[in-house]
């Protein structure tokens, strides 16, 4: 079953923005995403679509189940470490909401 809802949509948009920030700075992409980052974004969206926790989930970093393949997990962690702090400047509200999401308890 494909997940839909505000929380999943919000997390999809957040990961998309993070990958865009990363790709623009690291891969010098001026027109969209490079092929590797496009693949990572598609993979991240697919994982969110089929997340077992659905709209009750917190952030992926706090999740007890790691559904990413090890290679993709390393890539997304690199992206998030790089882009997370930079989101404060380009998307401050989204960064704050993501921070709050990570602090929520189930």
PDB file of N, CA and C in Angstrom:
ATOM      1  N   UNK A   1       0.831  -1.176   0.000  1.00  0.00           N
ATOM      2  CA  UNK A   1       0.000   0.000   0.000  1.00  0.00           C
ATOM      3  C   UNK A   1       0.885   1.252   0.000  1.00  0.00           C
ATOM      4  N   UNK A   2       0.606   2.151  -0.880  1.00  0.00           N
ATOM      5  CA  UNK A   2       1.378   3.392  -0.991  1.00  0.00           C
ATOM      6  C   UNK A   2       0.873   4.384   0.054  1.00  0.00           C
ATOM      7  N   UNK A   3       1.817   4.944   0.804  1.00  0.00           N
ATOM      8  CA  UNK A   3       1.482   5.936   1.821  1.00  0.00           C
ATOM      9  C   UNK A   3       1.186   7.281   1.181  1.00  0.00           C
ATOM     10  N   UNK A   4       0.188   7.934   1.703  1.00  0.00           N
ATOM     11  CA  UNK A   4      -0.118   9.309   1.310  1.00  0.00           C
ATOM     12  C   UNK A   4      -0.423  10.084   2.575  1.00  0.00           C
ATOM     13  N   UNK A   5      -0.458  11.367   2.476  1.00  0.00           N
ATOM     14  CA  UNK A   5      -0.796  12.184   3.630  1.00  0.00           C
ATOM     15  C   UNK A   5       0.199  13.311   3.814  1.00  0.00           C
ATOM     16  N   UNK A   6      -0.157  14.215   4.714  1.00  0.00           N
ATOM     17  CA  UNK A   6       0.645  15.415   4.931  1.00  0.00           C
ATOM     18  C   UNK A   6       2.065  15.100   5.394  1.00  0.00           C
ATOM     19  N   UNK A   7       2.202  14.195   6.343  1.00  0.00           N
ATOM     20  CA  UNK A   7       3.518  13.908   6.915  1.00  0.00           C
ATOM     21  C   UNK A   7       4.450  13.303   5.868  1.00  0.00           C
ATOM     22  N   UNK A   8       3.979  12.343   5.121  1.00  0.00           N
ATOM     23  CA  UNK A   8       4.798  11.709   4.081  1.00  0.00           C
ATOM     24  C   UNK A   8       5.148  12.730   3.010  1.00  0.00           C
ATOM     25  N   UNK A   9       4.176  13.533   2.582  1.00  0.00           N
ATOM     26  CA  UNK A   9       4.431  14.571   1.575  1.00  0.00           C
ATOM     27  C   UNK A   9       5.465  15.574   2.071  1.00  0.00           C
ATOM     28  N   UNK A  10       5.363  15.942   3.334  1.00  0.00           N
ATOM     29  CA  UNK A  10       6.308  16.879   3.925  1.00  0.00           C
ATOM     30  C   UNK A  10       7.725  16.294   3.942  1.00  0.00           C
ATOM     31  N   UNK A  11       7.834  15.029   4.299  1.00  0.00           N
ATOM     32  CA  UNK A  11       9.152  14.398   4.337  1.00  0.00           C
ATOM     33  C   UNK A  11       9.724  14.208   2.932  1.00  0.00           C
ATOM     34  N   UNK A  12       8.869  13.957   1.972  1.00  0.00           N
ATOM     35  CA  UNK A  12       9.328  13.861   0.582  1.00  0.00           C
ATOM     36  C   UNK A  12       9.887  15.194   0.111  1.00  0.00           C
ATOM     37  N   UNK A  13       9.189  16.262   0.425  1.00  0.00           N
ATOM     38  CA  UNK A  13       9.646  17.593   0.017  1.00  0.00           C
ATOM     39  C   UNK A  13      10.959  17.945   0.725  1.00  0.00           C
ATOM     40  N   UNK A  14      11.074  17.602   1.997  1.00  0.00           N
ATOM     41  CA  UNK A  14      12.294  17.889   2.752  1.00  0.00           C
ATOM     42  C   UNK A  14      13.486  17.156   2.160  1.00  0.00           C
ATOM     43  N   UNK A  15      13.338  15.877   1.871  1.00  0.00           N
ATOM     44  CA  UNK A  15      14.454  15.117   1.304  1.00  0.00           C
ATOM     45  C   UNK A  15      14.787  15.627  -0.091  1.00  0.00           C
ATOM     46  N   UNK A  16      13.783  16.052  -0.828  1.00  0.00           N
ATOM     47  CA  UNK A  16      14.021  16.605  -2.161  1.00  0.00           C
ATOM     48  C   UNK A  16      14.848  17.893  -2.079  1.00  0.00           C
ATOM     49  N   UNK A  17      14.495  18.766  -1.156  1.00  0.00           N
ATOM     50  CA  UNK A  17      15.237  20.019  -0.980  1.00  0.00           C
ATOM     51  C   UNK A  17      16.673  19.724  -0.548  1.00  0.00           C
ATOM     52  N   UNK A  18      16.842  18.774   0.366  1.00  0.00           N
ATOM     53  CA  UNK A  18      18.193  18.426   0.823  1.00  0.00           C
ATOM     54  C   UNK A  18      19.049  17.900  -0.325  1.00  0.00           C
ATOM     55  N   UNK A  19      18.485  17.050  -1.146  1.00  0.00           N
ATOM     56  CA  UNK A  19      19.230  16.501  -2.280  1.00  0.00           C
ATOM     57  C   UNK A  19      19.536  17.607  -3.293  1.00  0.00           C
ATOM     58  N   UNK A  20      18.617  18.528  -3.495  1.00  0.00           N
ATOM     59  CA  UNK A  20      18.876  19.647  -4.414  1.00  0.00           C
ATOM     60  C   UNK A  20      20.030  20.517  -3.915  1.00  0.00           C
ATOM     61  N   UNK A  21      20.047  20.816  -2.636  1.00  0.00           N
ATOM     62  CA  UNK A  21      21.133  21.613  -2.052  1.00  0.00           C
ATOM     63  C   UNK A  21      22.458  20.893  -2.231  1.00  0.00           C
ATOM     64  N   UNK A  22      22.466  19.617  -1.909  1.00  0.00           N
ATOM     65  CA  UNK A  22      23.681  18.806  -2.008  1.00  0.00           C
ATOM     66  C   UNK A  22      24.187  18.749  -3.447  1.00  0.00           C
ATOM     67  N   UNK A  23      23.302  18.453  -4.379  1.00  0.00           N
ATOM     68  CA  UNK A  23      23.691  18.282  -5.775  1.00  0.00           C
ATOM     69  C   UNK A  23      24.216  19.595  -6.365  1.00  0.00           C
ATOM     70  N   UNK A  24      23.562  20.683  -6.028  1.00  0.00           N
ATOM     71  CA  UNK A  24      23.974  21.986  -6.557  1.00  0.00           C
ATOM     72  C   UNK A  24      25.390  22.337  -6.086  1.00  0.00           C
ATOM     73  N   UNK A  25      25.687  22.082  -4.825  1.00  0.00           N
ATOM     74  CA  UNK A  25      26.984  22.460  -4.260  1.00  0.00           C
ATOM     75  C   UNK A  25      28.089  21.438  -4.554  1.00  0.00           C
ATOM     76  N   UNK A  26      27.752  20.161  -4.488  1.00  0.00           N
ATOM     77  CA  UNK A  26      28.772  19.123  -4.653  1.00  0.00           C
ATOM     78  C   UNK A  26      29.004  18.714  -6.104  1.00  0.00           C
ATOM     79  N   UNK A  27      27.926  18.665  -6.869  1.00  0.00           N
ATOM     80  CA  UNK A  27      28.023  18.205  -8.260  1.00  0.00           C
ATOM     81  C   UNK A  27      27.889  19.360  -9.246  1.00  0.00           C
ATOM     82  N   UNK A  28      27.743  20.556  -8.721  1.00  0.00           N
ATOM     83  CA  UNK A  28      27.663  21.783  -9.522  1.00  0.00           C
ATOM     84  C   UNK A  28      26.563  21.721 -10.581  1.00  0.00           C
ATOM     85  N   UNK A  29      25.437  21.137 -10.191  1.00  0.00           N
ATOM     86  CA  UNK A  29      24.287  21.042 -11.092  1.00  0.00           C
ATOM     87  C   UNK A  29      23.525  22.354 -11.082  1.00  0.00           C
ATOM     88  N   UNK A  30      23.400  22.956 -12.223  1.00  0.00           N
ATOM     89  CA  UNK A  30      22.656  24.216 -12.305  1.00  0.00           C
ATOM     90  C   UNK A  30      21.253  24.005 -12.863  1.00  0.00           C
ATOM     91  N   UNK A  31      21.051  22.909 -13.568  1.00  0.00           N
ATOM     92  CA  UNK A  31      19.747  22.622 -14.181  1.00  0.00           C
ATOM     93  C   UNK A  31      19.217  21.298 -13.648  1.00  0.00           C
ATOM     94  N   UNK A  32      18.634  21.314 -12.467  1.00  0.00           N
ATOM     95  CA  UNK A  32      18.068  20.098 -11.900  1.00  0.00           C
ATOM     96  C   UNK A  32      19.128  19.234 -11.242  1.00  0.00           C
ATOM     97  N   UNK A  33      18.806  17.965 -11.083  1.00  0.00           N
ATOM     98  CA  UNK A  33      19.686  17.022 -10.390  1.00  0.00           C
ATOM     99  C   UNK A  33      20.513  16.213 -11.383  1.00  0.00           C
ATOM    100  N   UNK A  34      21.696  15.811 -10.944  1.00  0.00           N
ATOM    101  CA  UNK A  34      22.498  14.887 -11.755  1.00  0.00           C
ATOM    102  C   UNK A  34      21.849  13.502 -11.683  1.00  0.00           C
ATOM    103  N   UNK A  35      22.323  12.584 -12.478  1.00  0.00           N
ATOM    104  CA  UNK A  35      21.722  11.247 -12.546  1.00  0.00           C
ATOM    105  C   UNK A  35      21.785  10.518 -11.205  1.00  0.00           C
ATOM    106  N   UNK A  36      22.914  10.611 -10.495  1.00  0.00           N
ATOM    107  CA  UNK A  36      23.057   9.930  -9.201  1.00  0.00           C
ATOM    108  C   UNK A  36      22.075  10.485  -8.174  1.00  0.00           C
ATOM    109  N   UNK A  37      21.959  11.795  -8.125  1.00  0.00           N
ATOM    110  CA  UNK A  37      21.056  12.421  -7.161  1.00  0.00           C
ATOM    111  C   UNK A  37      19.594  12.171  -7.533  1.00  0.00           C
ATOM    112  N   UNK A  38      19.303  12.123  -8.813  1.00  0.00           N
ATOM    113  CA  UNK A  38      17.944  11.797  -9.266  1.00  0.00           C
ATOM    114  C   UNK A  38      17.578  10.379  -8.830  1.00  0.00           C
ATOM    115  N   UNK A  39      18.523   9.460  -8.954  1.00  0.00           N
ATOM    116  CA  UNK A  39      18.299   8.080  -8.524  1.00  0.00           C
ATOM    117  C   UNK A  39      18.071   8.012  -7.015  1.00  0.00           C
ATOM    118  N   UNK A  40      18.873   8.749  -6.257  1.00  0.00           N
ATOM    119  CA  UNK A  40      18.728   8.768  -4.804  1.00  0.00           C
ATOM    120  C   UNK A  40      17.373   9.342  -4.399  1.00  0.00           C
ATOM    121  N   UNK A  41      16.948  10.405  -5.047  1.00  0.00           N
ATOM    122  CA  UNK A  41      15.648  11.006  -4.753  1.00  0.00           C
ATOM    123  C   UNK A  41      14.517  10.023  -5.038  1.00  0.00           C
ATOM    124  N   UNK A  42      14.572   9.368  -6.173  1.00  0.00           N
ATOM    125  CA  UNK A  42      13.548   8.372  -6.503  1.00  0.00           C
ATOM    126  C   UNK A  42      13.505   7.246  -5.486  1.00  0.00           C
ATOM    127  N   UNK A  43      14.687   6.802  -5.050  1.00  0.00           N
ATOM    128  CA  UNK A  43      14.775   5.737  -4.056  1.00  0.00           C
ATOM    129  C   UNK A  43      14.182   6.201  -2.721  1.00  0.00           C
ATOM    130  N   UNK A  44      14.535   7.417  -2.292  1.00  0.00           N
ATOM    131  CA  UNK A  44      14.027   7.953  -1.031  1.00  0.00           C
ATOM    132  C   UNK A  44      12.503   8.086  -1.067  1.00  0.00           C
ATOM    133  N   UNK A  45      11.981   8.575  -2.174  1.00  0.00           N
ATOM    134  CA  UNK A  45      10.522   8.710  -2.303  1.00  0.00           C
ATOM    135  C   UNK A  45       9.845   7.342  -2.264  1.00  0.00           C
ATOM    136  N   UNK A  46      10.445   6.361  -2.903  1.00  0.00           N
ATOM    137  CA  UNK A  46       9.864   5.013  -2.903  1.00  0.00           C
ATOM    138  C   UNK A  46       9.851   4.440  -1.493  1.00  0.00           C
ATOM    139  N   UNK A  47      10.935   4.646  -0.756  1.00  0.00           N
ATOM    140  CA  UNK A  47      11.002   4.138   0.620  1.00  0.00           C
ATOM    141  C   UNK A  47       9.928   4.811   1.476  1.00  0.00           C
ATOM    142  N   UNK A  48       9.727   6.098   1.281  1.00  0.00           N
ATOM    143  CA  UNK A  48       8.677   6.802   2.028  1.00  0.00           C
ATOM    144  C   UNK A  48       7.291   6.318   1.619  1.00  0.00           C
ATOM    145  N   UNK A  49       7.102   6.046   0.326  1.00  0.00           N
ATOM    146  CA  UNK A  49       5.810   5.544  -0.148  1.00  0.00           C
ATOM    147  C   UNK A  49       5.416   4.250   0.549  1.00  0.00           C
ATOM    148  N   UNK A  50       6.389   3.407   0.828  1.00  0.00           N
ATOM    149  CA  UNK A  50       6.110   2.093   1.390  1.00  0.00           C
ATOM    150  C   UNK A  50       6.570   1.934   2.834  1.00  0.00           C
ATOM    151  N   UNK A  51       6.765   3.046   3.534  1.00  0.00           N
ATOM    152  CA  UNK A  51       7.191   2.997   4.935  1.00  0.00           C
ATOM    153  C   UNK A  51       6.123   2.299   5.773  1.00  0.00           C
ATOM    154  N   UNK A  52       6.546   1.378   6.588  1.00  0.00           N
ATOM    155  CA  UNK A  52       5.602   0.606   7.393  1.00  0.00           C
ATOM    156  C   UNK A  52       4.902   1.452   8.452  1.00  0.00           C
ATOM    157  N   UNK A  53       5.469   2.598   8.825  1.00  0.00           N
ATOM    158  CA  UNK A  53       4.888   3.445   9.863  1.00  0.00           C
ATOM    159  C   UNK A  53       3.926   4.490   9.299  1.00  0.00           C
ATOM    160  N   UNK A  54       3.953   4.683   7.994  1.00  0.00           N
ATOM    161  CA  UNK A  54       3.036   5.623   7.351  1.00  0.00           C
ATOM    162  C   UNK A  54       3.124   7.019   7.924  1.00  0.00           C
ATOM    163  N   UNK A  55       1.991   7.640   8.145  1.00  0.00           N
ATOM    164  CA  UNK A  55       1.953   9.003   8.648  1.00  0.00           C
ATOM    165  C   UNK A  55       2.240   9.102  10.144  1.00  0.00           C
ATOM    166  N   UNK A  56       2.465   7.984  10.801  1.00  0.00           N
ATOM    167  CA  UNK A  56       2.822   7.990  12.225  1.00  0.00           C
ATOM    168  C   UNK A  56       4.325   8.017  12.432  1.00  0.00           C
ATOM    169  N   UNK A  57       5.082   8.065  11.353  1.00  0.00           N
ATOM    170  CA  UNK A  57       6.536   7.984  11.472  1.00  0.00           C
ATOM    171  C   UNK A  57       7.146   9.316  11.870  1.00  0.00           C
ATOM    172  N   UNK A  58       8.310   9.216  12.474  1.00  0.00           N
ATOM    173  CA  UNK A  58       9.118  10.404  12.743  1.00  0.00           C
ATOM    174  C   UNK A  58      10.079  10.573  11.574  1.00  0.00           C
ATOM    175  N   UNK A  59      11.224  11.165  11.826  1.00  0.00           N
ATOM    176  CA  UNK A  59      12.213  11.298  10.756  1.00  0.00           C
ATOM    177  C   UNK A  59      12.915   9.959  10.548  1.00  0.00           C
ATOM    178  N   UNK A  60      13.436   9.760   9.369  1.00  0.00           N
ATOM    179  CA  UNK A  60      14.106   8.497   9.048  1.00  0.00           C
ATOM    180  C   UNK A  60      15.329   8.261   9.929  1.00  0.00           C
ATOM    181  N   UNK A  61      16.005   9.333  10.333  1.00  0.00           N
ATOM    182  CA  UNK A  61      17.191   9.200  11.174  1.00  0.00           C
ATOM    183  C   UNK A  61      16.887   8.613  12.540  1.00  0.00           C
ATOM    184  N   UNK A  62      15.675   8.773  13.011  1.00  0.00           N
ATOM    185  CA  UNK A  62      15.271   8.266  14.324  1.00  0.00           C
ATOM    186  C   UNK A  62      14.490   6.957  14.229  1.00  0.00           C
ATOM    187  N   UNK A  63      14.319   6.443  13.033  1.00  0.00           N
ATOM    188  CA  UNK A  63      13.503   5.253  12.816  1.00  0.00           C
ATOM    189  C   UNK A  63      14.198   3.997  13.344  1.00  0.00           C
ATOM    190  N   UNK A  64      13.452   3.103  14.013  1.00  0.00           N
ATOM    191  CA  UNK A  64      14.048   1.858  14.500  1.00  0.00           C
ATOM    192  C   UNK A  64      14.292   0.838  13.375  1.00  0.00           C
ATOM    193  N   UNK A  65      13.647   1.033  12.235  1.00  0.00           N
ATOM    194  CA  UNK A  65      13.803   0.126  11.091  1.00  0.00           C
ATOM    195  C   UNK A  65      14.550   0.871   9.988  1.00  0.00           C
ATOM    196  N   UNK A  66      15.662   0.316   9.559  1.00  0.00           N
ATOM    197  CA  UNK A  66      16.430   0.951   8.486  1.00  0.00           C
ATOM    198  C   UNK A  66      16.142   0.217   7.189  1.00  0.00           C
ATOM    199  N   UNK A  67      15.283   0.821   6.383  1.00  0.00           N
ATOM    200  CA  UNK A  67      14.802   0.150   5.175  1.00  0.00           C
ATOM    201  C   UNK A  67      15.652   0.464   3.945  1.00  0.00           C
ATOM    202  N   UNK A  68      16.630   1.333   4.079  1.00  0.00           N
ATOM    203  CA  UNK A  68      17.505   1.661   2.952  1.00  0.00           C
ATOM    204  C   UNK A  68      18.573   0.576   2.780  1.00  0.00           C
ATOM    205  N   UNK A  69      18.936   0.301   1.535  1.00  0.00           N
ATOM    206  CA  UNK A  69      20.084  -0.565   1.274  1.00  0.00           C
ATOM    207  C   UNK A  69      21.316   0.152   1.826  1.00  0.00           C
ATOM    208  N   UNK A  70      22.326  -0.581   2.288  1.00  0.00           N
ATOM    209  CA  UNK A  70      23.500   0.065   2.895  1.00  0.00           C
ATOM    210  C   UNK A  70      24.145   1.149   2.025  1.00  0.00           C
ATOM    211  N   UNK A  71      24.264   0.903   0.730  1.00  0.00           N
ATOM    212  CA  UNK A  71      24.882   1.887  -0.168  1.00  0.00           C
ATOM    213  C   UNK A  71      24.055   3.173  -0.230  1.00  0.00           C
ATOM    214  N   UNK A  72      22.756   3.034  -0.350  1.00  0.00           N
ATOM    215  CA  UNK A  72      21.869   4.195  -0.421  1.00  0.00           C
ATOM    216  C   UNK A  72      21.793   4.901   0.931  1.00  0.00           C
ATOM    217  N   UNK A  73      21.884   4.141   1.995  1.00  0.00           N
ATOM    218  CA  UNK A  73      21.859   4.741   3.333  1.00  0.00           C
ATOM    219  C   UNK A  73      23.083   5.635   3.532  1.00  0.00           C
ATOM    220  N   UNK A  74      24.234   5.174   3.083  1.00  0.00           N
ATOM    221  CA  UNK A  74      25.442   5.995   3.177  1.00  0.00           C
ATOM    222  C   UNK A  74      25.285   7.288   2.377  1.00  0.00           C
ATOM    223  N   UNK A  75      24.723   7.166   1.180  1.00  0.00           N
ATOM    224  CA  UNK A  75      24.530   8.350   0.336  1.00  0.00           C
ATOM    225  C   UNK A  75      23.583   9.357   0.977  1.00  0.00           C
ATOM    226  N   UNK A  76      22.450   8.875   1.496  1.00  0.00           N
ATOM    227  CA  UNK A  76      21.475   9.801   2.066  1.00  0.00           C
ATOM    228  C   UNK A  76      22.005  10.422   3.351  1.00  0.00           C
ATOM    229  N   UNK A  77      22.794   9.682   4.111  1.00  0.00           N
ATOM    230  CA  UNK A  77      23.402  10.254   5.313  1.00  0.00           C
ATOM    231  C   UNK A  77      24.379  11.366   4.948  1.00  0.00           C
ATOM    232  N   UNK A  78      25.157  11.142   3.902  1.00  0.00           N
ATOM    233  CA  UNK A  78      26.093  12.169   3.437  1.00  0.00           C
ATOM    234  C   UNK A  78      25.333  13.430   3.003  1.00  0.00           C
ATOM    235  N   UNK A  79      24.263  13.222   2.258  1.00  0.00           N
ATOM    236  CA  UNK A  79      23.436  14.339   1.800  1.00  0.00           C
ATOM    237  C   UNK A  79      22.870  15.103   2.988  1.00  0.00           C
ATOM    238  N   UNK A  80      22.332  14.391   3.953  1.00  0.00           N
ATOM    239  CA  UNK A  80      21.685  15.045   5.092  1.00  0.00           C
ATOM    240  C   UNK A  80      22.687  15.770   5.986  1.00  0.00           C
ATOM    241  N   UNK A  81      23.858  15.179   6.160  1.00  0.00           N
ATOM    242  CA  UNK A  81      24.894  15.860   6.955  1.00  0.00           C
ATOM    243  C   UNK A  81      25.327  17.161   6.289  1.00  0.00           C
ATOM    244  N   UNK A  82      25.398  17.147   4.978  1.00  0.00           N
ATOM    245  CA  UNK A  82      25.825  18.335   4.247  1.00  0.00           C
ATOM    246  C   UNK A  82      24.698  19.368   4.168  1.00  0.00           C
ATOM    247  N   UNK A  83      23.519  18.924   3.744  1.00  0.00           N
ATOM    248  CA  UNK A  83      22.432  19.841   3.433  1.00  0.00           C
ATOM    249  C   UNK A  83      21.640  20.303   4.655  1.00  0.00           C
ATOM    250  N   UNK A  84      21.572  19.476   5.677  1.00  0.00           N
ATOM    251  CA  UNK A  84      20.779  19.822   6.859  1.00  0.00           C
ATOM    252  C   UNK A  84      21.104  21.193   7.428  1.00  0.00           C
ATOM    253  N   UNK A  85      22.370  21.451   7.780  1.00  0.00           N
ATOM    254  CA  UNK A  85      22.713  22.768   8.322  1.00  0.00           C
ATOM    255  C   UNK A  85      22.502  23.902   7.324  1.00  0.00           C
ATOM    256  N   UNK A  86      22.660  23.647   6.045  1.00  0.00           N
ATOM    257  CA  UNK A  86      22.502  24.686   5.024  1.00  0.00           C
ATOM    258  C   UNK A  86      21.039  25.032   4.765  1.00  0.00           C
ATOM    259  N   UNK A  87      20.131  24.127   5.133  1.00  0.00           N
ATOM    260  CA  UNK A  87      18.696  24.392   4.959  1.00  0.00           C
ATOM    261  C   UNK A  87      18.240  25.565   5.813  1.00  0.00           C
ATOM    262  N   UNK A  88      18.945  25.814   6.913  1.00  0.00           N
ATOM    263  CA  UNK A  88      18.567  26.912   7.800  1.00  0.00           C
ATOM    264  C   UNK A  88      18.572  28.236   7.046  1.00  0.00           C
ATOM    265  N   UNK A  89      19.469  28.365   6.084  1.00  0.00           N
ATOM    266  CA  UNK A  89      19.587  29.614   5.332  1.00  0.00           C
ATOM    267  C   UNK A  89      18.641  29.685   4.141  1.00  0.00           C
ATOM    268  N   UNK A  90      18.432  28.578   3.466  1.00  0.00           N
ATOM    269  CA  UNK A  90      17.614  28.605   2.260  1.00  0.00           C
ATOM    270  C   UNK A  90      16.144  28.249   2.504  1.00  0.00           C
ATOM    271  N   UNK A  91      15.889  27.407   3.510  1.00  0.00           N
ATOM    272  CA  UNK A  91      14.520  26.968   3.831  1.00  0.00           C
ATOM    273  C   UNK A  91      14.366  26.892   5.348  1.00  0.00           C
ATOM    274  N   UNK A  92      14.403  28.029   6.038  1.00  0.00           N
ATOM    275  CA  UNK A  92      14.419  28.002   7.509  1.00  0.00           C
ATOM    276  C   UNK A  92      13.182  27.355   8.146  1.00  0.00           C
ATOM    277  N   UNK A  93      12.015  27.582   7.589  1.00  0.00           N
ATOM    278  CA  UNK A  93      10.801  27.001   8.176  1.00  0.00           C
ATOM    279  C   UNK A  93      10.814  25.484   8.019  1.00  0.00           C
ATOM    280  N   UNK A  94      11.170  25.022   6.837  1.00  0.00           N
ATOM    281  CA  UNK A  94      11.246  23.584   6.591  1.00  0.00           C
ATOM    282  C   UNK A  94      12.294  22.935   7.500  1.00  0.00           C
ATOM    283  N   UNK A  95      13.431  23.589   7.676  1.00  0.00           N
ATOM    284  CA  UNK A  95      14.493  23.063   8.537  1.00  0.00           C
ATOM    285  C   UNK A  95      14.000  22.966   9.979  1.00  0.00           C
ATOM    286  N   UNK A  96      13.298  23.979  10.440  1.00  0.00           N
ATOM    287  CA  UNK A  96      12.765  23.983  11.799  1.00  0.00           C
ATOM    288  C   UNK A  96      11.726  22.881  11.978  1.00  0.00           C
ATOM    289  N   UNK A  97      10.840  22.718  11.002  1.00  0.00           N
ATOM    290  CA  UNK A  97       9.827  21.660  11.076  1.00  0.00           C
ATOM    291  C   UNK A  97      10.482  20.279  11.098  1.00  0.00           C
ATOM    292  N   UNK A  98      11.541  20.104  10.303  1.00  0.00           N
ATOM    293  CA  UNK A  98      12.256  18.820  10.282  1.00  0.00           C
ATOM    294  C   UNK A  98      12.920  18.564  11.637  1.00  0.00           C
ATOM    295  N   UNK A  99      13.483  19.597  12.214  1.00  0.00           N
ATOM    296  CA  UNK A  99      14.094  19.483  13.538  1.00  0.00           C
ATOM    297  C   UNK A  99      13.057  19.084  14.577  1.00  0.00           C
ATOM    298  N   UNK A 100      11.901  19.717  14.554  1.00  0.00           N
ATOM    299  CA  UNK A 100      10.823  19.363  15.486  1.00  0.00           C
ATOM    300  C   UNK A 100      10.341  17.945  15.266  1.00  0.00           C
ATOM    301  N   UNK A 101      10.211  17.530  14.011  1.00  0.00           N
ATOM    302  CA  UNK A 101       9.804  16.156  13.688  1.00  0.00           C
ATOM    303  C   UNK A 101      10.757  15.156  14.315  1.00  0.00           C
ATOM    304  N   UNK A 102      12.034  15.454  14.265  1.00  0.00           N
ATOM    305  CA  UNK A 102      13.034  14.550  14.822  1.00  0.00           C
ATOM    306  C   UNK A 102      12.991  14.480  16.338  1.00  0.00           C
ATOM    307  N   UNK A 103      12.424  15.499  16.962  1.00  0.00           N
ATOM    308  CA  UNK A 103      12.367  15.539  18.424  1.00  0.00           C
ATOM    309  C   UNK A 103      11.097  14.930  18.993  1.00  0.00           C
ATOM    310  N   UNK A 104      10.106  14.701  18.142  1.00  0.00           N
ATOM    311  CA  UNK A 104       8.824  14.144  18.603  1.00  0.00           C
ATOM    312  C   UNK A 104       8.982  12.720  19.089  1.00  0.00           C
ATOM    313  N   UNK A 105       8.255  12.401  20.130  1.00  0.00           N
ATOM    314  CA  UNK A 105       8.229  11.025  20.650  1.00  0.00           C
ATOM    315  C   UNK A 105       6.951  10.352  20.178  1.00  0.00           C
ATOM    316  N   UNK A 106       7.034   9.059  19.977  1.00  0.00           N
ATOM    317  CA  UNK A 106       5.835   8.305  19.564  1.00  0.00           C
ATOM    318  C   UNK A 106       4.983   8.018  20.759  1.00  0.00           C
TER     319      UNK A 106
END
